[in-house]
Rosetta silent file (secondary structure, phi, psi, omega in degrees, C-alpha in Angstrom):
SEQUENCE: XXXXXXXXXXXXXXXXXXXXXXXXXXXXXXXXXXXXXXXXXXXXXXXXXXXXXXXXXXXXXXXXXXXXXXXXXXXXXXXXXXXXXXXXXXXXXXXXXXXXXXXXXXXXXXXXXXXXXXXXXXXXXXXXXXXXXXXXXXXXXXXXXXXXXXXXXXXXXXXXXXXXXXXXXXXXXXXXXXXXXXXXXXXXXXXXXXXXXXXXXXXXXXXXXXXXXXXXXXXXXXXXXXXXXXXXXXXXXXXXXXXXXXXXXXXX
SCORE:     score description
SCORE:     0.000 S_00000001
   1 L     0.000  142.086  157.627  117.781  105.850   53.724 S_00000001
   2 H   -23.634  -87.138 -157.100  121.000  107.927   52.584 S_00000001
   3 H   -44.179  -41.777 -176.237  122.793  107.177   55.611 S_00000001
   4 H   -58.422  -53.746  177.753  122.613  103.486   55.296 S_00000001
   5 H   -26.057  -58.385 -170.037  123.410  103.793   51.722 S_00000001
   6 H   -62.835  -47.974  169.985  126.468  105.538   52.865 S_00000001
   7 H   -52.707  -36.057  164.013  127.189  103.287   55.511 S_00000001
   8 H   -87.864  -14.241  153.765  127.401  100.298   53.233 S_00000001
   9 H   -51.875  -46.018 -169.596  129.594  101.863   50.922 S_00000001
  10 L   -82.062   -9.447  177.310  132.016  102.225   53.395 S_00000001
  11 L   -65.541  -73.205  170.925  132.162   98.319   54.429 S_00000001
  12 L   106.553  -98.211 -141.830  134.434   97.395   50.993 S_00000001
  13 L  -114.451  152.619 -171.860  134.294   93.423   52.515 S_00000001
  14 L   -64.154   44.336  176.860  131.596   92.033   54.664 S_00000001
  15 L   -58.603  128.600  166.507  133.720   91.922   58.207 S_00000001
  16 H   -62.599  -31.448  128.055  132.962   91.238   61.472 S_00000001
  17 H     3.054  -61.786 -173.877  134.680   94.560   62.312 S_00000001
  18 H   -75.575  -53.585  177.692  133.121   96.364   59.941 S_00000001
  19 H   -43.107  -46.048  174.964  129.258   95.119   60.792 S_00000001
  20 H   -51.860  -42.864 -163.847  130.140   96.016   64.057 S_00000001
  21 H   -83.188  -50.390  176.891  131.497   99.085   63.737 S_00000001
  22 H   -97.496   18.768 -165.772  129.076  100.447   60.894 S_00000001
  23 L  -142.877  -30.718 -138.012  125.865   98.489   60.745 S_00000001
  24 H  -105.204  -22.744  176.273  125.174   97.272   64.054 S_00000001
  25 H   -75.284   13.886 -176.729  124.540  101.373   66.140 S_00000001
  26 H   -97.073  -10.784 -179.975  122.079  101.556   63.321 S_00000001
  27 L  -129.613   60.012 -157.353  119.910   98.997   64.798 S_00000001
  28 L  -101.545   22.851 -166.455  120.819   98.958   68.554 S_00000001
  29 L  -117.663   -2.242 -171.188  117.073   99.342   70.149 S_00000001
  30 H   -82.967  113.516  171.113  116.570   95.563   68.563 S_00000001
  31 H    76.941   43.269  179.759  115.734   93.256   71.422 S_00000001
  32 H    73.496  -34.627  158.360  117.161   95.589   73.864 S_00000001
  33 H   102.963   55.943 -167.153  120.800   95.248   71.851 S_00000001
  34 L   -50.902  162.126  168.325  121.665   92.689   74.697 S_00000001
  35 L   -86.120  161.706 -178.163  125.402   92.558   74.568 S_00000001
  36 L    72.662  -20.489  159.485  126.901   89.869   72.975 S_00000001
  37 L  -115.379  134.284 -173.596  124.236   88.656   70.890 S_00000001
  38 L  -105.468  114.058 -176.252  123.850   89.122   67.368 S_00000001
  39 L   -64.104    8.709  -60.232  120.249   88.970   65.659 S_00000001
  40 L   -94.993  -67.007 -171.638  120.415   86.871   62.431 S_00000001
  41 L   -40.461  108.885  161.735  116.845   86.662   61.122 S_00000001
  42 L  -118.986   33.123  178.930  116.474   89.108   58.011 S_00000001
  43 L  -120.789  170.265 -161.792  113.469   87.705   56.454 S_00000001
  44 L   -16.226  -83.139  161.219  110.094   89.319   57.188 S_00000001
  45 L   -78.796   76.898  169.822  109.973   91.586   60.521 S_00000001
  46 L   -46.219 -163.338 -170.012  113.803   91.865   60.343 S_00000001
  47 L   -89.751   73.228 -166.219  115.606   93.812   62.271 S_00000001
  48 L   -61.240  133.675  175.130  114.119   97.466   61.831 S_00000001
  49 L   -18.217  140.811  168.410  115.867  100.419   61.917 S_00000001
  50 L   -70.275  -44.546 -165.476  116.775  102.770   65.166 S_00000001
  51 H   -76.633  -22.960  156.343  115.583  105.719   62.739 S_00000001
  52 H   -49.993  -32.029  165.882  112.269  104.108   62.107 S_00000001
  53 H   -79.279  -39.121  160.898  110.864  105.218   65.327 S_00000001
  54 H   -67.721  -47.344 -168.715  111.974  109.097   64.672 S_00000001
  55 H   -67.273  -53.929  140.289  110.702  108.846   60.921 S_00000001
  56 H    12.744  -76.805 -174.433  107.288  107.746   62.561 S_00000001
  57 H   -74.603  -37.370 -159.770  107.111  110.283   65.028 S_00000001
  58 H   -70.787  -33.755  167.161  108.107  112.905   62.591 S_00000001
  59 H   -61.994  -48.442  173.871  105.147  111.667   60.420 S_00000001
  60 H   -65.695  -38.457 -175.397  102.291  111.746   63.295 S_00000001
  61 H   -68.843  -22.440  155.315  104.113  115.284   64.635 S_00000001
  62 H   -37.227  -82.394  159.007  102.889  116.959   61.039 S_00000001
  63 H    -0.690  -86.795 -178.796   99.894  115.669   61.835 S_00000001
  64 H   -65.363  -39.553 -176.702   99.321  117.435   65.723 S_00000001
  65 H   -76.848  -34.915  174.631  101.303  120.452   64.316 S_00000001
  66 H  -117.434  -21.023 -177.448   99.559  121.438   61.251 S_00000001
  67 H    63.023 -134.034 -176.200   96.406  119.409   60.852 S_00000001
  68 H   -53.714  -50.170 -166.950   95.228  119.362   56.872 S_00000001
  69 H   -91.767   37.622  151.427   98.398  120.571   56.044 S_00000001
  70 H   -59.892  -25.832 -168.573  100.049  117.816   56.852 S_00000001
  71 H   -89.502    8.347  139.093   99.252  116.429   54.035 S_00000001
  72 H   -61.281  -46.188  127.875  101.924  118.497   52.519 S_00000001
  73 H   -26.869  -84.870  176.262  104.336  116.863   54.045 S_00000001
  74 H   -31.098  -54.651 -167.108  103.099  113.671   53.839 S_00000001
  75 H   -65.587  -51.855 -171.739  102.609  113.840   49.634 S_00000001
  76 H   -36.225  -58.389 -161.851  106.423  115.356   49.860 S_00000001
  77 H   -71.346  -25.194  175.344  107.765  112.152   51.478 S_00000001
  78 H   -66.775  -32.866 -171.630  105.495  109.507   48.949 S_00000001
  79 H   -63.084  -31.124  179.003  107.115  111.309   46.311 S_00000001
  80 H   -80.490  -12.681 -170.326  110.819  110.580   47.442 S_00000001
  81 H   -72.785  -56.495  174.065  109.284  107.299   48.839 S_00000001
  82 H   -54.080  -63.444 -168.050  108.647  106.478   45.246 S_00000001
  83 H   -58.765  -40.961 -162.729  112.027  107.864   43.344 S_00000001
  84 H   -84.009   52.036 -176.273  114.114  105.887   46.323 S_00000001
  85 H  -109.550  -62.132 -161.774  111.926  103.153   45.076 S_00000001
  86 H   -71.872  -46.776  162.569  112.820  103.476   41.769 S_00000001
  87 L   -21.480  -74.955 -171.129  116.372  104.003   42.224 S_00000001
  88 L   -38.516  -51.127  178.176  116.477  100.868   43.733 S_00000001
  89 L  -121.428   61.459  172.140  115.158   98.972   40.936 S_00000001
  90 L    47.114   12.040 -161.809  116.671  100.645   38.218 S_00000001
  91 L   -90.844 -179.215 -169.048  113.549  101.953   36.915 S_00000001
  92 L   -64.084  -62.534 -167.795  113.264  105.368   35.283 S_00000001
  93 L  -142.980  175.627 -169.256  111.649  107.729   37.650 S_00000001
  94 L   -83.077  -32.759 -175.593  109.346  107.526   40.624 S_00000001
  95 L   -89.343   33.468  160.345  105.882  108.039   38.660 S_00000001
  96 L  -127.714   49.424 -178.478  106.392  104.349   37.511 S_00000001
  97 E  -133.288   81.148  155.811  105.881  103.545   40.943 S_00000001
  98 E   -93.563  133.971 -158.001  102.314  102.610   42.470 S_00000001
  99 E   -80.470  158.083  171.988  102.126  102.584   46.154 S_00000001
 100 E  -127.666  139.836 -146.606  100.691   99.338   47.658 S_00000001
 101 L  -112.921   17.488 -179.498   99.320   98.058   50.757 S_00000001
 102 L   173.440  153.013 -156.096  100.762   94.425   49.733 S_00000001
 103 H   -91.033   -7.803  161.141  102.504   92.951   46.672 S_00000001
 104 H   -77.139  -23.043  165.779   99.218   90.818   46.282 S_00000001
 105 H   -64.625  -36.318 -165.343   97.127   94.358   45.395 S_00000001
 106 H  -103.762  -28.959  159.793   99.333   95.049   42.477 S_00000001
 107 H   -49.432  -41.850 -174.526   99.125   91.637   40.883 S_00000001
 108 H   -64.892  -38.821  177.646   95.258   91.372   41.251 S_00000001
 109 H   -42.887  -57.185 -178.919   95.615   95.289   39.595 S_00000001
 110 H   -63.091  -20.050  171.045   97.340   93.981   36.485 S_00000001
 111 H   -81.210  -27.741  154.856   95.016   90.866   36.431 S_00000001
 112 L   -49.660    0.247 -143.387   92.128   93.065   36.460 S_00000001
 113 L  -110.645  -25.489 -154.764   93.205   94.821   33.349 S_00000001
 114 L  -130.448  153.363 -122.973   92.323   92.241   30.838 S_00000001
 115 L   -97.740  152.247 -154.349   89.168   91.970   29.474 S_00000001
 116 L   -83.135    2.615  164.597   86.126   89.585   31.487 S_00000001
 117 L   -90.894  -33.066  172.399   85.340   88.320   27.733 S_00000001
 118 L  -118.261  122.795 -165.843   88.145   86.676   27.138 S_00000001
 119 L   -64.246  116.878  175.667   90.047   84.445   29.688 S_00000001
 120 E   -49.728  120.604 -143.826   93.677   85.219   29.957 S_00000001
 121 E  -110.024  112.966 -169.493   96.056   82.532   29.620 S_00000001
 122 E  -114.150  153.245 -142.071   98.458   82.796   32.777 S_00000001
 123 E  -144.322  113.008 -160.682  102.124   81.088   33.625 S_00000001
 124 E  -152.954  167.845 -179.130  103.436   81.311   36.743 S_00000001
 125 E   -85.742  141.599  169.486  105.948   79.246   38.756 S_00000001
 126 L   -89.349   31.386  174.767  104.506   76.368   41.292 S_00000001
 127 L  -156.410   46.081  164.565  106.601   77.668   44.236 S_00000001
 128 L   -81.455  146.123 -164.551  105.300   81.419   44.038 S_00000001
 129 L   -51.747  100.668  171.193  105.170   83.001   47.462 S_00000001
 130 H    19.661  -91.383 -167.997  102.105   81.734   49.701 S_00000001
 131 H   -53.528  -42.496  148.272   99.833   85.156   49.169 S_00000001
 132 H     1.953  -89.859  156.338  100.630   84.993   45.364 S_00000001
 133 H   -42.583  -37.682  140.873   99.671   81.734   44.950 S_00000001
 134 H   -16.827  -69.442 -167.802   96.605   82.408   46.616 S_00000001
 135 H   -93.692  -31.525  139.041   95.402   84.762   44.183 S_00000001
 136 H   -54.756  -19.385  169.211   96.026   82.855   41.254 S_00000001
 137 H  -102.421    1.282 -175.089   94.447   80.317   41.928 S_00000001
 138 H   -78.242  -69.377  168.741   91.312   82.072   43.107 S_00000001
 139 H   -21.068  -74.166  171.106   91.285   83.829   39.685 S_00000001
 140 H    -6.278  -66.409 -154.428   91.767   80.165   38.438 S_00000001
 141 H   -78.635  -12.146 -179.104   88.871   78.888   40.317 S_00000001
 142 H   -66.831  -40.016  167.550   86.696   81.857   39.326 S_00000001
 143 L    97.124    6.193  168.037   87.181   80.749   35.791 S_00000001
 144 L   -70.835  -47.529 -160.894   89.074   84.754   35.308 S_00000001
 145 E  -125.153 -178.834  171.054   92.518   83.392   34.324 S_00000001
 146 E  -140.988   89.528 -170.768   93.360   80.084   32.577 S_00000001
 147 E   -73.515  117.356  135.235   96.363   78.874   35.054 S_00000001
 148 E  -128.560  154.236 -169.110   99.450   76.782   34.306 S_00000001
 149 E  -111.461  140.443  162.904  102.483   76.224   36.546 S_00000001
 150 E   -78.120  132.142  153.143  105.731   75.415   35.927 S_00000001
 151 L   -68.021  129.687  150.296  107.535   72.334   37.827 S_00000001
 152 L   -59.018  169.186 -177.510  110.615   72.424   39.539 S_00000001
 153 L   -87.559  172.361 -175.412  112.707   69.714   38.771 S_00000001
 154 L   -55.479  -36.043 -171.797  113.688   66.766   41.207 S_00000001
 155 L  -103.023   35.491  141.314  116.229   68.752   43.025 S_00000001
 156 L   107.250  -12.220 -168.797  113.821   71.572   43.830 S_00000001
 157 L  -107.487  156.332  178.016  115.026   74.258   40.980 S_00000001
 158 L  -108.705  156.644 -165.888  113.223   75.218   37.842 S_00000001
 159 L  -103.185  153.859  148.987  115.024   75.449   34.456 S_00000001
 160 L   -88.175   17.974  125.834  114.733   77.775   32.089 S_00000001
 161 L   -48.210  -42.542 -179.200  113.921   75.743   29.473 S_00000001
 162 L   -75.681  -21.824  179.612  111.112   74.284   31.106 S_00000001
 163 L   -73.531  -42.910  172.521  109.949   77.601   31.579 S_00000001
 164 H   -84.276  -36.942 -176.670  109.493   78.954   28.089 S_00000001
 165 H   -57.717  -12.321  179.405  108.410   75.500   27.162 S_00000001
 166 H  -106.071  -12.288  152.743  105.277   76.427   29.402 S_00000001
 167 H   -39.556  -90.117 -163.738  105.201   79.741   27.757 S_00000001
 168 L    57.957 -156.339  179.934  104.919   78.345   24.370 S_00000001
 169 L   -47.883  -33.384 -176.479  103.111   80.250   21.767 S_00000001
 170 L  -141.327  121.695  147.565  100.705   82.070   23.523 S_00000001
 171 L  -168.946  153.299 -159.081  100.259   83.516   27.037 S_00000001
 172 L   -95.198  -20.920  137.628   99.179   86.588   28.231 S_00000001
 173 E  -134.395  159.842 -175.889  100.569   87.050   31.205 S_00000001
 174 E  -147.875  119.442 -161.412  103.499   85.389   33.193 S_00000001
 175 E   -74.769   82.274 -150.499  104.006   85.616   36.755 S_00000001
 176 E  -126.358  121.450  166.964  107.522   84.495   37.945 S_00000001
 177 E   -65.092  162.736  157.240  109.944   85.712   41.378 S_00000001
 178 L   -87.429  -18.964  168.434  112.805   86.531   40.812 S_00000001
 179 L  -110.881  105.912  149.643  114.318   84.895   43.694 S_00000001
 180 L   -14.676   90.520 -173.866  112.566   81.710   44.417 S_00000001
 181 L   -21.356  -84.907  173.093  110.771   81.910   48.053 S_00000001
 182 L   -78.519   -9.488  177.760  111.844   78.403   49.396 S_00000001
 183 L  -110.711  -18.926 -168.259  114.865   77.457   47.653 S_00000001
 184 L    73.157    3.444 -167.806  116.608   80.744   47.698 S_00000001
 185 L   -45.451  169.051  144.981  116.775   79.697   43.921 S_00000001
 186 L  -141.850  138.412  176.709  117.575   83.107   41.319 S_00000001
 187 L   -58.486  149.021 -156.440  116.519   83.084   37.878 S_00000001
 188 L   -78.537  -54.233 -153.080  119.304   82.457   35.496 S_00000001
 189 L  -147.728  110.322 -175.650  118.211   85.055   32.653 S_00000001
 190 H   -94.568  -53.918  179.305  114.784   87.061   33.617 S_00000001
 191 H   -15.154  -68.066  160.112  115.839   89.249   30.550 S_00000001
 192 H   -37.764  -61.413 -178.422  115.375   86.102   28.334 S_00000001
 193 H   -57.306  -34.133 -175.470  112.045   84.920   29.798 S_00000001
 194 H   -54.582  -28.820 -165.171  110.865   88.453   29.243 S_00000001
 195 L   -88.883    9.249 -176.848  111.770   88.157   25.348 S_00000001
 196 L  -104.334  -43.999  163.714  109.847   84.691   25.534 S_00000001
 197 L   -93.017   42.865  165.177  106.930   85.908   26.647 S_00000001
 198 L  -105.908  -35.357  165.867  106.590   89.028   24.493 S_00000001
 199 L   -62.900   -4.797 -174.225  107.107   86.750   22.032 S_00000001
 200 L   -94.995  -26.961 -141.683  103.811   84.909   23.087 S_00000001
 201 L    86.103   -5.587  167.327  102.280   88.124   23.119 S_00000001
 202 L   -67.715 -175.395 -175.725  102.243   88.254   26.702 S_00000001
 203 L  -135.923  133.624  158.094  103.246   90.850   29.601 S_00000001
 204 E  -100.502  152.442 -158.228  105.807   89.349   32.235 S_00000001
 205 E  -108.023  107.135 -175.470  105.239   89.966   35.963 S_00000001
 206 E  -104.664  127.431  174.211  108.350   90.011   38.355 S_00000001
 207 E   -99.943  101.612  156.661  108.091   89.537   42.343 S_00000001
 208 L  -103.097   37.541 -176.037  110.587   91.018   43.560 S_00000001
 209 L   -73.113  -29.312  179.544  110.316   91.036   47.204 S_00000001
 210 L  -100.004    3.305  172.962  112.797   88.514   47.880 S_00000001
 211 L  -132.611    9.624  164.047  115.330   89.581   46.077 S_00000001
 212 E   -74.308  142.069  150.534  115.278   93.967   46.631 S_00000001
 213 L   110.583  -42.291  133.394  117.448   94.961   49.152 S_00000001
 214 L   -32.625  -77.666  164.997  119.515   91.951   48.453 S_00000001
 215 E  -121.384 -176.323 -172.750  120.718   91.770   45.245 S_00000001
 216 L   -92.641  159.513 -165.205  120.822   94.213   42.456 S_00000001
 217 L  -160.025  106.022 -153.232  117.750   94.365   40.497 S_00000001
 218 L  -100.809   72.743  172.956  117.423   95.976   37.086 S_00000001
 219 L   -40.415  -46.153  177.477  113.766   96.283   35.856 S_00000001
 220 L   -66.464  -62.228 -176.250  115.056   98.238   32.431 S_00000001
 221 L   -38.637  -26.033 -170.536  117.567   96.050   32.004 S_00000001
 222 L  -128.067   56.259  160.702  115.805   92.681   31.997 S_00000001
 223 L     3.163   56.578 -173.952  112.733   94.966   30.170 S_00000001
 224 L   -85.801  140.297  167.849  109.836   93.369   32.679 S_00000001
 225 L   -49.349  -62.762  168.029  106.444   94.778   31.922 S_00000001
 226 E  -120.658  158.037  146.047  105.708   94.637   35.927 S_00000001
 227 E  -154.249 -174.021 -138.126  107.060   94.031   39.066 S_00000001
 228 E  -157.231  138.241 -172.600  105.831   93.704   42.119 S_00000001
 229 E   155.352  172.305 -159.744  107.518   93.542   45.787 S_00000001
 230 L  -165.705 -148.070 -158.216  107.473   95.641   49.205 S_00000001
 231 L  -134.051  -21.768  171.921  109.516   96.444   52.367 S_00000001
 232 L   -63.970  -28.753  165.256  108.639   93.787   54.677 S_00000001
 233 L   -86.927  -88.028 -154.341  111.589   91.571   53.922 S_00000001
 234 L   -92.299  -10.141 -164.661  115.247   93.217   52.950 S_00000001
 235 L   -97.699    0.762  170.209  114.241   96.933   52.796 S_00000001
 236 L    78.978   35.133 -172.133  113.302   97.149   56.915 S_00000001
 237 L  -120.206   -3.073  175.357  110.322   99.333   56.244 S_00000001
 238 L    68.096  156.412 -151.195  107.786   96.729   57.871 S_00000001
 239 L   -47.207  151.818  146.699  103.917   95.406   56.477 S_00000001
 240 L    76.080   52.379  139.030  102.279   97.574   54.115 S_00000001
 241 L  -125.669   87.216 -173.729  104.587   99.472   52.173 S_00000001
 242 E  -130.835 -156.963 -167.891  104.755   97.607   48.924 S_00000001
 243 E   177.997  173.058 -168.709  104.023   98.924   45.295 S_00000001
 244 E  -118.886  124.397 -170.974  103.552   98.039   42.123 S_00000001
 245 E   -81.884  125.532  149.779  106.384   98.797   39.483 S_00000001
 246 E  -110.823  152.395 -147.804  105.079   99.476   35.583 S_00000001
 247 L  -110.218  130.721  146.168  107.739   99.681   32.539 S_00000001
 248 H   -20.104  -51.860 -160.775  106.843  103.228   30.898 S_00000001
 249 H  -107.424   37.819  164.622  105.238  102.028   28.083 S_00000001
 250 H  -106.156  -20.433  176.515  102.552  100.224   29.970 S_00000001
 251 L  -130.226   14.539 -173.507  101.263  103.532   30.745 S_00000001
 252 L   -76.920    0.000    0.000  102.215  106.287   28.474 S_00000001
């Protein structure tokens, strides 16, 4: 939302002062807003907005007020849903934004894409995000993809060497987060991997769920093919609002 936007602008340095003063009436209905306690947990049903329960209501009163043409409304708000989407992750405009009801529907979209005669060759990190993982290897077991994972290393992080070495010449697509689930890890240079696998002939895939809302996160910039990522972790929008990102010229 604008306001928050605005609201975070005005913090300059991370204070207790400041949190207080600007961050903390935005979420005061959490847990009752006992005094004196502070809520920590910002991974998956974080701390959700006070303004989530009016933007809610305002959606269901369209509804009871208008009936079908609610769905005026309603189109009105995916479209801005999308551009503050896109904003976010630097991508061009809002129609390179498909909505999603989980960040596992838009990988299985892009794995569906390539053709049931020939098995895809796919690359993916071994410490991709539970539902992720899931669906790769299901492809896998289906005999639909041709799976290999990159290791971390002893002390839990993967290199980016090791990564294009599991690239190599050819793969077709390559599935990576950008922030690393369980380690908090972030890739050194996604920008790089991208030019490693294009160089394969591949399309790379970015999960960015754990690191929107967080850090900044440039889709053009690092030229990713896909990405992939939702609202239940940093953006406070709760289950099922996740989407699928595509780079223009996956769909032009």
């Amino acid at each position: 939302r604008e306001g928050l936007t605005v609201t975070c602008d005005r913090l300059r340095d991370l204070t207790e002062h400041g949190l207080a003063l600007h961050v903390a009436p935005l979420f005061s209905r959490v847990l009752g807003a006992a005094p004196g306690r502070t809520y920590l947990a910002n991974h998956s049903l974080g701390r959700p907005l006070d303004a989530m329960d009016d933007d809610v209501r305002e959606g269901l009163a369209a509804w009871y007020d208008r009936m079908g043409g609610a769905w005026d409304a309603w189109m009105a708000e995916s479209a801005a849903h999308r551009d503050r989407l896109a904003r976010l992750l630097g991508a061009p405009g809002g129609d390179c934004i498909v909505p999603k009801t989980s960040a596992g529907q838009g990988l299985r979209a892009i794995l569906n894409t390539f053709d049931a005669a020939v098995v895809p060759r796919v690359v993916a990190l071994r410490g991709e995000f539970d539902s992720i993982d899931v669906i790769l290897r299901e492809y896998a077991r289906r005999g639909r993809i041709a799976l290999s994972f990159v290791e971390a290393r002893a002390d839990g992080r993967f290199e980016h060497d090791d990564i294009v070495a599991a690239i190599g010449g050819r793969a077709d697509l390559v599935v990576v987060s950008e922030v690393v689930f369980n380690t908090g890890q972030r890739l050194d240079d996604v920008a790089a991997l991208v030019g490693a696998t294009h160089a394969a002939g591949g399309w790379l895939l970015l999960d960015v769920y754990h690191s929107l809302g967080a850090l900044p996160v440039d889709v053009i910039r690092h030229d990713v093919d896909f990405a992939i990522g939702g609202s239940y972790k940093y953006l406070r929008g709760g289950p099922g609002a996740c989407f699928l990102y595509l780079h223009p010229r996956r769909y032009l």
